[in-house]
N, CA, C and O atoms as CSV, one atom per row, in Angstrom:
chain,resi,resn,atom,element,x,y,z
A,1,MET,N,N,10.571,7.181,13.194
A,1,MET,CA,C,10.383,5.839,13.594
A,1,MET,C,C,10.255,4.781,12.650
A,1,MET,O,O,9.171,4.914,12.082
A,2,SER,N,N,10.941,3.690,12.187
A,2,SER,CA,C,11.091,2.827,11.699
A,2,SER,C,C,10.571,1.317,11.904
A,2,SER,O,O,11.063,0.861,12.936
A,3,GLU,N,N,10.015,0.705,11.468
A,3,GLU,CA,C,10.334,-0.846,11.522
A,3,GLU,C,C,10.701,-1.683,10.586
A,3,GLU,O,O,10.197,-1.395,9.500
A,4,THR,N,N,11.446,-2.698,10.573
A,4,THR,CA,C,11.853,-3.305,9.464
A,4,THR,C,C,11.475,-5.082,9.626
A,4,THR,O,O,11.962,-5.661,10.597
A,5,GLY,N,N,10.780,-5.714,8.841
A,5,GLY,CA,C,10.630,-7.247,8.511
A,5,GLY,C,C,10.731,-7.529,7.214
A,5,GLY,O,O,10.586,-6.720,6.298
A,6,GLU,N,N,11.026,-8.890,7.100
A,6,GLU,CA,C,11.324,-9.475,5.815
A,6,GLU,C,C,10.584,-9.086,4.491
A,6,GLU,O,O,11.131,-8.991,3.392
A,7,LEU,N,N,9.384,-8.895,4.735
A,7,LEU,CA,C,8.471,-8.061,3.527
A,7,LEU,C,C,7.973,-6.796,3.303
A,7,LEU,O,O,7.728,-6.160,2.278
A,8,ILE,N,N,7.840,-6.485,4.906
A,8,ILE,CA,C,7.371,-4.984,4.864
A,8,ILE,C,C,8.612,-3.985,5.732
A,8,ILE,O,O,9.398,-4.313,6.622
A,9,THR,N,N,8.452,-3.042,5.241
A,9,THR,CA,C,9.405,-2.018,5.747
A,9,THR,C,C,8.434,-0.672,6.159
A,9,THR,O,O,7.607,-0.173,5.395
A,10,VAL,N,N,8.724,-0.210,7.525
A,10,VAL,CA,C,7.570,1.041,7.450
A,10,VAL,C,C,8.371,1.819,8.064
A,10,VAL,O,O,9.165,1.487,8.944
A,11,LEU,N,N,8.132,3.287,7.461
A,11,LEU,CA,C,8.907,4.399,8.049
A,11,LEU,C,C,7.972,5.732,8.348
A,11,LEU,O,O,7.327,6.023,7.341
A,12,ALA,N,N,7.761,6.504,9.323
A,12,ALA,CA,C,6.973,7.202,9.770
A,12,ALA,C,C,7.811,8.533,9.937
A,12,ALA,O,O,8.607,8.610,10.873
A,13,ASP,N,N,7.647,9.617,9.024
A,13,ASP,CA,C,7.926,10.785,9.199
A,13,ASP,C,C,6.828,11.844,9.192
A,13,ASP,O,O,6.015,11.837,8.268
A,14,GLY,N,N,6.763,12.640,10.041
A,14,GLY,CA,C,5.808,13.720,10.470
A,14,GLY,C,C,4.341,12.892,10.257
A,14,GLY,O,O,3.883,11.896,10.815
A,15,ASP,N,N,3.848,13.736,9.236
A,15,ASP,CA,C,2.287,13.059,8.896
A,15,ASP,C,C,2.270,11.857,7.949
A,15,ASP,O,O,1.099,11.525,7.764
A,16,THR,N,N,3.178,11.037,7.240
A,16,THR,CA,C,3.521,10.368,6.493
A,16,THR,C,C,4.120,9.017,7.272
A,16,THR,O,O,5.026,8.922,8.100
A,17,VAL,N,N,3.247,8.007,6.674
A,17,VAL,CA,C,3.602,6.641,6.903
A,17,VAL,C,C,4.029,6.032,5.696
A,17,VAL,O,O,3.190,5.647,4.882
A,18,VAL,N,N,5.091,5.921,5.521
A,18,VAL,CA,C,5.764,4.773,4.220
A,18,VAL,C,C,5.704,3.310,4.362
A,18,VAL,O,O,6.570,2.825,5.090
A,19,VAL,N,N,4.841,2.486,3.803
A,19,VAL,CA,C,4.887,1.251,3.916
A,19,VAL,C,C,5.457,0.443,2.584
A,19,VAL,O,O,4.715,0.270,1.617
A,20,ARG,N,N,6.432,0.097,2.593
A,20,ARG,CA,C,7.310,-0.566,1.544
A,20,ARG,C,C,7.032,-1.919,1.654
A,20,ARG,O,O,7.128,-2.467,2.752
A,21,VAL,N,N,6.620,-2.676,0.426
A,21,VAL,CA,C,6.389,-3.960,0.358
A,21,VAL,C,C,7.566,-4.456,-0.865
A,21,VAL,O,O,7.735,-4.053,-2.016
A,22,THR,N,N,8.343,-5.604,0.024
A,22,THR,CA,C,9.273,-5.955,-0.800
A,22,THR,C,C,9.379,-7.311,-1.241
A,22,THR,O,O,10.436,-7.812,-1.624
A,23,ASP,N,N,7.988,-8.058,-1.172
A,23,ASP,CA,C,8.219,-9.332,-2.166
A,23,ASP,C,C,6.733,-9.592,-2.336
A,23,ASP,O,O,5.927,-8.662,-2.333
A,24,GLU,N,N,6.390,-10.802,-2.477
A,24,GLU,CA,C,4.832,-11.253,-3.073
A,24,GLU,C,C,3.744,-11.071,-2.301
A,24,GLU,O,O,3.914,-11.438,-1.138
A,25,ILE,N,N,2.732,-10.647,-2.543
A,25,ILE,CA,C,1.608,-10.771,-1.690
A,25,ILE,C,C,0.321,-11.824,-1.995
A,25,ILE,O,O,-0.331,-11.689,-3.030
A,26,ASP,N,N,-0.010,-12.931,-0.970
A,26,ASP,CA,C,-0.612,-13.482,-1.657
A,26,ASP,C,C,-1.609,-14.205,-0.269
A,26,ASP,O,O,-1.308,-13.812,0.859
A,27,ALA,N,N,-2.562,-15.059,-0.382
A,27,ALA,CA,C,-3.606,-14.797,0.680
A,27,ALA,C,C,-2.309,-15.320,2.717
A,27,ALA,O,O,-2.503,-15.079,3.908
A,28,ASP,N,N,-1.291,-15.983,2.009
A,28,ASP,CA,C,-0.729,-16.228,3.453
A,28,ASP,C,C,0.066,-14.628,3.957
A,28,ASP,O,O,0.106,-14.253,5.129
A,29,SER,N,N,0.609,-13.906,2.861
A,29,SER,CA,C,1.230,-12.536,3.651
A,29,SER,C,C,0.388,-11.229,3.512
A,29,SER,O,O,0.787,-10.068,3.594
A,30,ALA,N,N,-1.086,-11.773,3.243
A,30,ALA,CA,C,-1.739,-10.513,2.892
A,30,ALA,C,C,-2.048,-9.888,4.577
A,30,ALA,O,O,-1.881,-8.674,4.693
A,31,PRO,N,N,-2.430,-10.568,5.699
A,31,PRO,CA,C,-2.800,-10.403,6.676
A,31,PRO,C,C,-1.891,-9.538,7.372
A,31,PRO,O,O,-2.531,-8.687,7.988
A,32,LEU,N,N,-0.551,-9.410,7.528
A,32,LEU,CA,C,0.247,-8.679,7.480
A,32,LEU,C,C,0.455,-7.469,7.056
A,32,LEU,O,O,0.884,-6.543,7.743
A,33,LEU,N,N,0.092,-7.422,5.648
A,33,LEU,CA,C,0.222,-6.080,5.286
A,33,LEU,C,C,-1.197,-5.653,5.708
A,33,LEU,O,O,-1.155,-4.427,5.808
A,34,ALA,N,N,-2.431,-6.097,6.000
A,34,ALA,CA,C,-3.637,-5.300,6.395
A,34,ALA,C,C,-3.186,-4.970,7.860
A,34,ALA,O,O,-3.450,-3.851,8.302
A,35,GLU,N,N,-2.572,-5.810,8.578
A,35,GLU,CA,C,-2.417,-5.269,10.126
A,35,GLU,C,C,-1.336,-3.964,10.149
A,35,GLU,O,O,-1.527,-3.153,11.055
A,36,THR,N,N,-0.194,-3.700,9.201
A,36,THR,CA,C,0.480,-2.829,9.024
A,36,THR,C,C,-0.234,-1.622,8.525
A,36,THR,O,O,0.069,-0.556,9.061
A,37,LEU,N,N,-1.308,-1.614,7.402
A,37,LEU,CA,C,-1.995,-0.554,6.971
A,37,LEU,C,C,-3.002,-0.271,8.091
A,37,LEU,O,O,-3.134,0.950,8.177
A,38,GLU,N,N,-3.713,-0.873,8.922
A,38,GLU,CA,C,-4.625,-0.900,9.660
A,38,GLU,C,C,-3.788,0.415,10.718
A,38,GLU,O,O,-4.131,1.590,10.857
A,39,ARG,N,N,-2.757,-0.232,11.265
A,39,ARG,CA,C,-1.647,1.033,12.259
A,39,ARG,C,C,-1.348,2.039,11.639
A,39,ARG,O,O,-1.284,3.113,12.237
A,40,ALA,N,N,-1.116,1.956,10.416
A,40,ALA,CA,C,-0.870,3.213,9.391
A,40,ALA,C,C,-1.935,4.111,9.692
A,40,ALA,O,O,-1.609,5.194,10.176
A,41,ALA,N,N,-3.530,3.801,9.441
A,41,ALA,CA,C,-4.436,4.556,9.332
A,41,ALA,C,C,-4.480,5.139,10.750
A,41,ALA,O,O,-4.460,6.369,10.742
A,42,LEU,N,N,-4.530,4.622,11.868
A,42,LEU,CA,C,-4.538,4.926,13.282
A,42,LEU,C,C,-3.661,6.423,13.538
A,42,LEU,O,O,-4.050,7.112,14.481
A,43,ARG,N,N,-2.787,6.797,12.923
A,43,ARG,CA,C,-1.965,7.991,12.952
A,43,ARG,C,C,-2.737,9.044,12.752
A,43,ARG,O,O,-3.730,8.964,12.028
A,44,THR,N,N,-2.415,10.065,13.310
A,44,THR,CA,C,-3.357,11.433,12.918
A,44,THR,C,C,-2.218,12.461,12.541
A,44,THR,O,O,-1.250,12.731,13.251
A,45,PRO,N,N,-2.508,12.993,11.285
A,45,PRO,CA,C,-3.256,12.774,10.596
A,45,PRO,C,C,-2.531,11.639,9.569
A,45,PRO,O,O,-1.323,11.542,9.348
A,46,ALA,N,N,-3.404,10.973,9.118
A,46,ALA,CA,C,-3.204,9.838,8.351
A,46,ALA,C,C,-2.993,9.722,7.158
A,46,ALA,O,O,-3.896,9.558,6.338
A,47,ARG,N,N,-1.577,9.799,6.830
A,47,ARG,CA,C,-1.404,9.491,5.164
A,47,ARG,C,C,-0.231,8.576,5.002
A,47,ARG,O,O,0.929,8.810,5.342
A,48,THR,N,N,-0.699,7.511,4.437
A,48,THR,CA,C,-0.158,6.403,3.929
A,48,THR,C,C,0.444,6.354,2.463
A,48,THR,O,O,-0.332,6.412,1.509
A,49,VAL,N,N,1.606,6.265,2.294
A,49,VAL,CA,C,2.039,5.802,1.003
A,49,VAL,C,C,2.757,4.103,0.819
A,49,VAL,O,O,3.754,3.657,1.386
A,50,VAL,N,N,1.983,3.520,-0.020
A,50,VAL,CA,C,1.756,2.029,0.191
A,50,VAL,C,C,2.945,1.790,-1.377
A,50,VAL,O,O,2.450,1.799,-2.504
A,51,ASP,N,N,4.456,1.598,-1.169
A,51,ASP,CA,C,5.166,1.390,-1.859
A,51,ASP,C,C,5.259,0.003,-2.611
A,51,ASP,O,O,6.141,-0.759,-2.214
A,52,LEU,N,N,4.494,-0.391,-3.593
A,52,LEU,CA,C,4.536,-1.604,-4.117
A,52,LEU,C,C,5.817,-1.804,-5.426
A,52,LEU,O,O,6.002,-2.884,-5.985
A,53,SER,N,N,6.476,-0.747,-5.692
A,53,SER,CA,C,7.485,-0.793,-6.670
A,53,SER,C,C,8.361,-2.341,-6.584
A,53,SER,O,O,8.965,-2.648,-7.612
A,54,ALA,N,N,8.422,-3.057,-5.706
A,54,ALA,CA,C,9.200,-3.813,-5.524
A,54,ALA,C,C,8.388,-5.597,-5.389
A,54,ALA,O,O,8.845,-6.723,-5.192
A,55,VAL,N,N,7.198,-5.110,-5.589
A,55,VAL,CA,C,6.154,-6.325,-5.449
A,55,VAL,C,C,6.175,-7.325,-7.153
A,55,VAL,O,O,5.520,-6.970,-8.133
A,56,PRO,N,N,6.964,-8.405,-7.118
A,56,PRO,CA,C,7.009,-8.913,-8.240
A,56,PRO,C,C,5.599,-9.620,-8.841
A,56,PRO,O,O,5.204,-9.618,-10.007
A,57,PHE,N,N,4.906,-10.293,-7.521
A,57,PHE,CA,C,3.712,-10.800,-7.832
A,57,PHE,C,C,2.555,-10.333,-6.335
A,57,PHE,O,O,2.800,-10.096,-5.152
A,58,ALA,N,N,1.433,-10.364,-7.046
A,58,ALA,CA,C,0.247,-10.106,-5.905
A,58,ALA,C,C,-0.909,-10.642,-6.577
A,58,ALA,O,O,-1.219,-10.345,-7.731
A,59,ASP,N,N,-1.542,-11.440,-5.829
A,59,ASP,CA,C,-2.914,-12.233,-6.139
A,59,ASP,C,C,-4.161,-11.175,-5.529
A,59,ASP,O,O,-3.843,-10.154,-4.918
A,60,SER,N,N,-5.439,-11.501,-5.741
A,60,SER,CA,C,-6.593,-10.848,-5.271
A,60,SER,C,C,-6.845,-10.303,-3.650
A,60,SER,O,O,-7.676,-9.532,-3.171
A,61,SER,N,N,-5.705,-11.095,-3.045
A,61,SER,CA,C,-5.675,-10.457,-1.725
A,61,SER,C,C,-5.546,-9.305,-1.616
A,61,SER,O,O,-6.232,-8.566,-0.910
A,62,ILE,N,N,-4.560,-8.981,-2.372
A,62,ILE,CA,C,-3.796,-7.371,-2.086
A,62,ILE,C,C,-5.103,-6.401,-2.357
A,62,ILE,O,O,-5.396,-5.433,-1.655
A,63,LEU,N,N,-5.681,-6.764,-3.281
A,63,LEU,CA,C,-7.132,-5.926,-3.725
A,63,LEU,C,C,-7.552,-5.687,-2.338
A,63,LEU,O,O,-7.350,-4.591,-1.814
A,64,HIS,N,N,-8.262,-6.884,-1.564
A,64,HIS,CA,C,-9.213,-6.540,-0.624
A,64,HIS,C,C,-8.318,-5.998,0.529
A,64,HIS,O,O,-8.926,-5.263,1.307
A,65,VAL,N,N,-6.931,-6.217,0.818
A,65,VAL,CA,C,-6.374,-5.404,1.669
A,65,VAL,C,C,-6.352,-3.863,1.463
A,65,VAL,O,O,-6.503,-3.081,2.401
A,66,LEU,N,N,-6.202,-3.568,0.482
A,66,LEU,CA,C,-6.028,-2.106,-0.041
A,66,LEU,C,C,-7.185,-1.287,-0.311
A,66,LEU,O,O,-7.301,-0.071,-0.471
A,67,LEU,N,N,-7.938,-2.148,-0.322
A,67,LEU,CA,C,-9.305,-1.515,-0.526
A,67,LEU,C,C,-9.854,-1.510,1.156
A,67,LEU,O,O,-10.175,-0.409,1.602
A,68,THR,N,N,-9.934,-2.412,1.842
A,68,THR,CA,C,-10.182,-2.143,3.359
A,68,THR,C,C,-9.377,-1.002,4.055
A,68,THR,O,O,-9.913,-0.156,4.771
A,69,ALA,N,N,-7.847,-1.061,3.740
A,69,ALA,CA,C,-7.369,0.126,4.250
A,69,ALA,C,C,-7.861,1.544,3.878
A,69,ALA,O,O,-7.807,2.587,4.530
A,70,GLN,N,N,-8.395,1.270,2.549
A,70,GLN,CA,C,-8.527,2.877,1.904
A,70,GLN,C,C,-10.102,3.126,2.647
A,70,GLN,O,O,-10.338,4.183,3.233
A,71,GLY,N,N,-10.944,2.218,2.559
A,71,GLY,CA,C,-12.079,2.941,3.781
A,71,GLY,C,C,-11.733,3.090,4.995
A,71,GLY,O,O,-12.292,3.960,5.663
A,72,ARG,N,N,-10.785,2.318,5.525
A,72,ARG,CA,C,-10.422,2.477,6.963
A,72,ARG,C,C,-9.594,4.348,6.918
A,72,ARG,O,O,-9.908,5.242,7.705
A,73,HIS,N,N,-8.676,4.465,5.928
A,73,HIS,CA,C,-8.039,5.701,5.962
A,73,HIS,C,C,-9.168,7.060,5.726
A,73,HIS,O,O,-9.050,8.208,6.155
A,74,THR,N,N,-10.075,6.577,5.043
A,74,THR,CA,C,-11.288,7.280,4.633
A,74,THR,C,C,-12.057,7.814,5.984
A,74,THR,O,O,-12.308,8.947,6.395
A,75,GLU,N,N,-12.310,6.552,6.472
A,75,GLU,CA,C,-13.071,6.966,8.114
A,75,GLU,C,C,-12.192,8.078,9.000
A,75,GLU,O,O,-12.601,8.977,9.735
A,76,VAL,N,N,-10.983,7.723,8.690
A,76,VAL,CA,C,-10.286,8.671,10.153
A,76,VAL,C,C,-9.571,9.871,9.420
A,76,VAL,O,O,-8.624,10.440,9.962
A,77,GLY,N,N,-9.980,10.198,8.335
A,77,GLY,CA,C,-9.675,11.718,8.107
A,77,GLY,C,C,-8.504,11.483,6.986
A,77,GLY,O,O,-7.918,12.414,6.432
A,78,GLY,N,N,-8.268,10.183,6.754
A,78,GLY,CA,C,-6.535,10.304,6.477
A,78,GLY,C,C,-6.675,10.096,4.878
A,78,GLY,O,O,-7.708,10.431,4.300
A,79,ARG,N,N,-5.437,9.451,4.112
A,79,ARG,CA,C,-5.382,9.129,2.726
A,79,ARG,C,C,-4.573,8.062,2.567
A,79,ARG,O,O,-3.619,7.819,3.307
A,80,LEU,N,N,-4.914,7.391,1.613
A,80,LEU,CA,C,-3.694,6.102,0.991
A,80,LEU,C,C,-3.518,6.015,-0.467
A,80,LEU,O,O,-4.335,5.726,-1.341
A,81,ILE,N,N,-2.162,6.355,-0.546
A,81,ILE,CA,C,-1.721,6.467,-2.034
A,81,ILE,C,C,-0.751,5.335,-2.241
A,81,ILE,O,O,0.205,5.121,-1.496
A,82,VAL,N,N,-1.098,4.549,-3.417
A,82,VAL,CA,C,-0.557,3.240,-3.651
A,82,VAL,C,C,0.752,3.861,-4.804
A,82,VAL,O,O,0.560,4.661,-5.719
A,83,ALA,N,N,1.771,3.362,-4.507
A,83,ALA,CA,C,2.942,3.914,-5.545
A,83,ALA,C,C,3.597,2.888,-6.105
A,83,ALA,O,O,3.718,1.827,-5.492
A,84,GLY,N,N,4.197,3.102,-7.565
A,84,GLY,CA,C,4.844,2.264,-8.298
A,84,GLY,C,C,6.379,2.568,-8.445
A,84,GLY,O,O,7.036,3.035,-7.515
A,85,PRO,N,N,6.831,2.312,-9.508
A,85,PRO,CA,C,6.073,1.834,-10.804
A,85,PRO,C,C,5.869,0.144,-10.505
A,85,PRO,O,O,6.823,-0.548,-10.148
A,86,LEU,N,N,4.590,-0.371,-10.688
A,86,LEU,CA,C,4.076,-1.474,-10.509
A,86,LEU,C,C,4.935,-2.468,-11.542
A,86,LEU,O,O,5.517,-2.095,-12.561
A,87,SER,N,N,4.860,-3.933,-10.980
A,87,SER,CA,C,5.235,-5.005,-12.118
A,87,SER,C,C,4.198,-4.802,-13.042
A,87,SER,O,O,3.199,-4.097,-12.899
A,88,ASP,N,N,4.614,-5.659,-14.244
A,88,ASP,CA,C,3.487,-6.093,-15.183
A,88,ASP,C,C,2.201,-6.749,-14.639
A,88,ASP,O,O,1.044,-6.382,-14.846
A,89,ILE,N,N,2.814,-8.235,-13.590
A,89,ILE,CA,C,1.472,-8.638,-13.242
A,89,ILE,C,C,0.486,-8.061,-12.375
A,89,ILE,O,O,-0.736,-8.199,-12.422
A,90,VAL,N,N,1.527,-7.071,-11.186
A,90,VAL,CA,C,0.592,-6.334,-10.494
A,90,VAL,C,C,-0.266,-5.403,-10.791
A,90,VAL,O,O,-1.212,-5.086,-10.069
A,91,ARG,N,N,0.071,-4.791,-12.124
A,91,ARG,CA,C,-0.706,-3.594,-12.811
A,91,ARG,C,C,-2.015,-4.465,-13.707
A,91,ARG,O,O,-3.182,-4.098,-13.844
A,92,ARG,N,N,-1.433,-5.564,-14.168
A,92,ARG,CA,C,-2.414,-6.476,-14.904
A,92,ARG,C,C,-3.885,-6.650,-13.910
A,92,ARG,O,O,-5.035,-6.473,-14.311
A,93,LEU,N,N,-3.435,-7.067,-12.443
A,93,LEU,CA,C,-4.219,-7.537,-11.516
A,93,LEU,C,C,-5.345,-5.861,-11.200
A,93,LEU,O,O,-6.572,-5.928,-11.124
A,94,PHE,N,N,-4.665,-4.719,-11.087
A,94,PHE,CA,C,-5.427,-3.574,-10.814
A,94,PHE,C,C,-6.157,-3.255,-12.008
A,94,PHE,O,O,-7.206,-2.660,-11.759
A,95,ASP,N,N,-5.903,-3.493,-13.407
A,95,ASP,CA,C,-6.598,-3.309,-14.698
A,95,ASP,C,C,-7.547,-4.095,-15.153
A,95,ASP,O,O,-8.531,-3.669,-15.757
A,96,VAL,N,N,-7.291,-5.516,-14.856
A,96,VAL,CA,C,-8.235,-6.551,-15.140
A,96,VAL,C,C,-9.483,-6.242,-14.243
A,96,VAL,O,O,-10.600,-6.198,-14.758
A,97,THR,N,N,-9.338,-6.076,-13.198
A,97,THR,CA,C,-10.143,-6.128,-11.926
A,97,THR,C,C,-10.866,-4.605,-11.905
A,97,THR,O,O,-11.796,-4.482,-11.108
A,98,GLY,N,N,-10.558,-3.611,-12.604
A,98,GLY,CA,C,-11.000,-2.217,-12.576
A,98,GLY,C,C,-11.097,-1.442,-11.629
A,98,GLY,O,O,-11.886,-0.507,-11.488
A,99,THR,N,N,-9.731,-2.069,-10.475
A,99,THR,CA,C,-9.755,-1.231,-9.495
A,99,THR,C,C,-8.576,-0.137,-9.300
A,99,THR,O,O,-8.386,0.520,-8.277
A,100,ALA,N,N,-7.980,-0.094,-10.252
A,100,ALA,CA,C,-7.228,0.970,-10.143
A,100,ALA,C,C,-7.925,2.432,-10.123
A,100,ALA,O,O,-7.304,3.335,-9.561
A,101,GLU,N,N,-8.770,2.620,-10.517
A,101,GLU,CA,C,-9.682,3.910,-10.473
A,101,GLU,C,C,-10.221,4.297,-8.923
A,101,GLU,O,O,-10.467,5.470,-8.642
A,102,LEU,N,N,-10.358,3.373,-8.090
A,102,LEU,CA,C,-10.626,3.266,-6.783
A,102,LEU,C,C,-9.770,3.804,-5.992
A,102,LEU,O,O,-10.132,4.132,-4.862
A,103,PHE,N,N,-8.419,4.014,-6.433
A,103,PHE,CA,C,-6.865,4.377,-5.598
A,103,PHE,C,C,-6.269,5.770,-6.228
A,103,PHE,O,O,-6.066,5.840,-7.440
A,104,THR,N,N,-6.021,6.774,-5.438
A,104,THR,CA,C,-4.856,7.462,-5.948
A,104,THR,C,C,-3.438,6.547,-5.886
A,104,THR,O,O,-2.733,6.006,-5.035
A,105,MET,N,N,-3.486,6.739,-7.403
A,105,MET,CA,C,-2.174,5.962,-7.855
A,105,MET,C,C,-1.057,7.097,-8.060
A,105,MET,O,O,-1.328,8.224,-8.474
A,106,ALA,N,N,0.235,6.660,-7.719
A,106,ALA,CA,C,1.216,7.608,-8.381
A,106,ALA,C,C,2.145,6.740,-9.048
A,106,ALA,O,O,2.490,5.687,-8.511
A,107,ALA,N,N,2.604,7.111,-10.235
A,107,ALA,CA,C,3.718,6.402,-10.830
A,107,ALA,C,C,4.765,5.892,-10.764
A,107,ALA,O,O,5.219,4.959,-11.427
A,108,THR,N,N,5.544,6.925,-9.343
A,108,THR,CA,C,6.934,6.731,-8.544
A,108,THR,C,C,6.486,6.907,-6.982
A,108,THR,O,O,5.579,7.676,-6.661
A,109,PHE,N,N,6.994,6.355,-6.330
A,109,PHE,CA,C,7.274,6.743,-5.172
A,109,PHE,C,C,7.387,8.357,-4.991
A,109,PHE,O,O,6.543,8.845,-4.239
A,110,GLU,N,N,8.305,9.225,-5.573
A,110,GLU,CA,C,8.755,10.304,-5.372
A,110,GLU,C,C,7.179,11.458,-5.791
A,110,GLU,O,O,7.063,12.631,-5.438
A,111,GLN,N,N,6.344,10.793,-6.464
A,111,GLN,CA,C,5.244,11.572,-6.960
A,111,GLN,C,C,4.393,11.010,-6.165
A,111,GLN,O,O,3.307,11.578,-6.274
A,112,ALA,N,N,4.367,9.982,-5.257
A,112,ALA,CA,C,3.449,9.997,-4.282
A,112,ALA,C,C,3.494,10.624,-3.266
A,112,ALA,O,O,2.419,10.743,-2.676
A,113,LEU,N,N,4.710,11.264,-2.656
A,113,LEU,CA,C,4.898,12.028,-1.623
A,113,LEU,C,C,4.593,13.320,-2.181
A,113,LEU,O,O,4.450,14.151,-1.284
A,114,GLU,N,N,4.466,13.714,-3.153
A,114,GLU,CA,C,4.139,15.106,-3.881
A,114,GLU,C,C,2.332,15.004,-3.457
A,114,GLU,O,O,1.551,15.839,-3.001
A,115,ALA,N,N,2.228,14.039,-3.730
A,115,ALA,CA,C,0.351,13.978,-4.044
A,115,ALA,C,C,-0.396,14.363,-2.771
A,115,ALA,O,O,-1.627,14.386,-2.760
């Protein structure tokens, strides 16, 4: 099953949902990502790979969305994996806020699928 939007592409394959984000995430676009990740968490078993490799910019709203999604996945017994490689700006956002250690991070999409 797959869904395609301008900002987010979702592909479900077996027990894995891949959420690819292909543009900036800010306060305007974050609710769409939040809704998508909530739907992904409801799959059983829920394993979601969030591919941020094509995100050129993100503000702190992405952190709120990812932290909420992480909590939701944990509640339902699932996993959330954030995949890169991350742009310098997005990587800096995780580093400066100290939130990278709160997520399962994978350097590449392929590594995320193996996690």
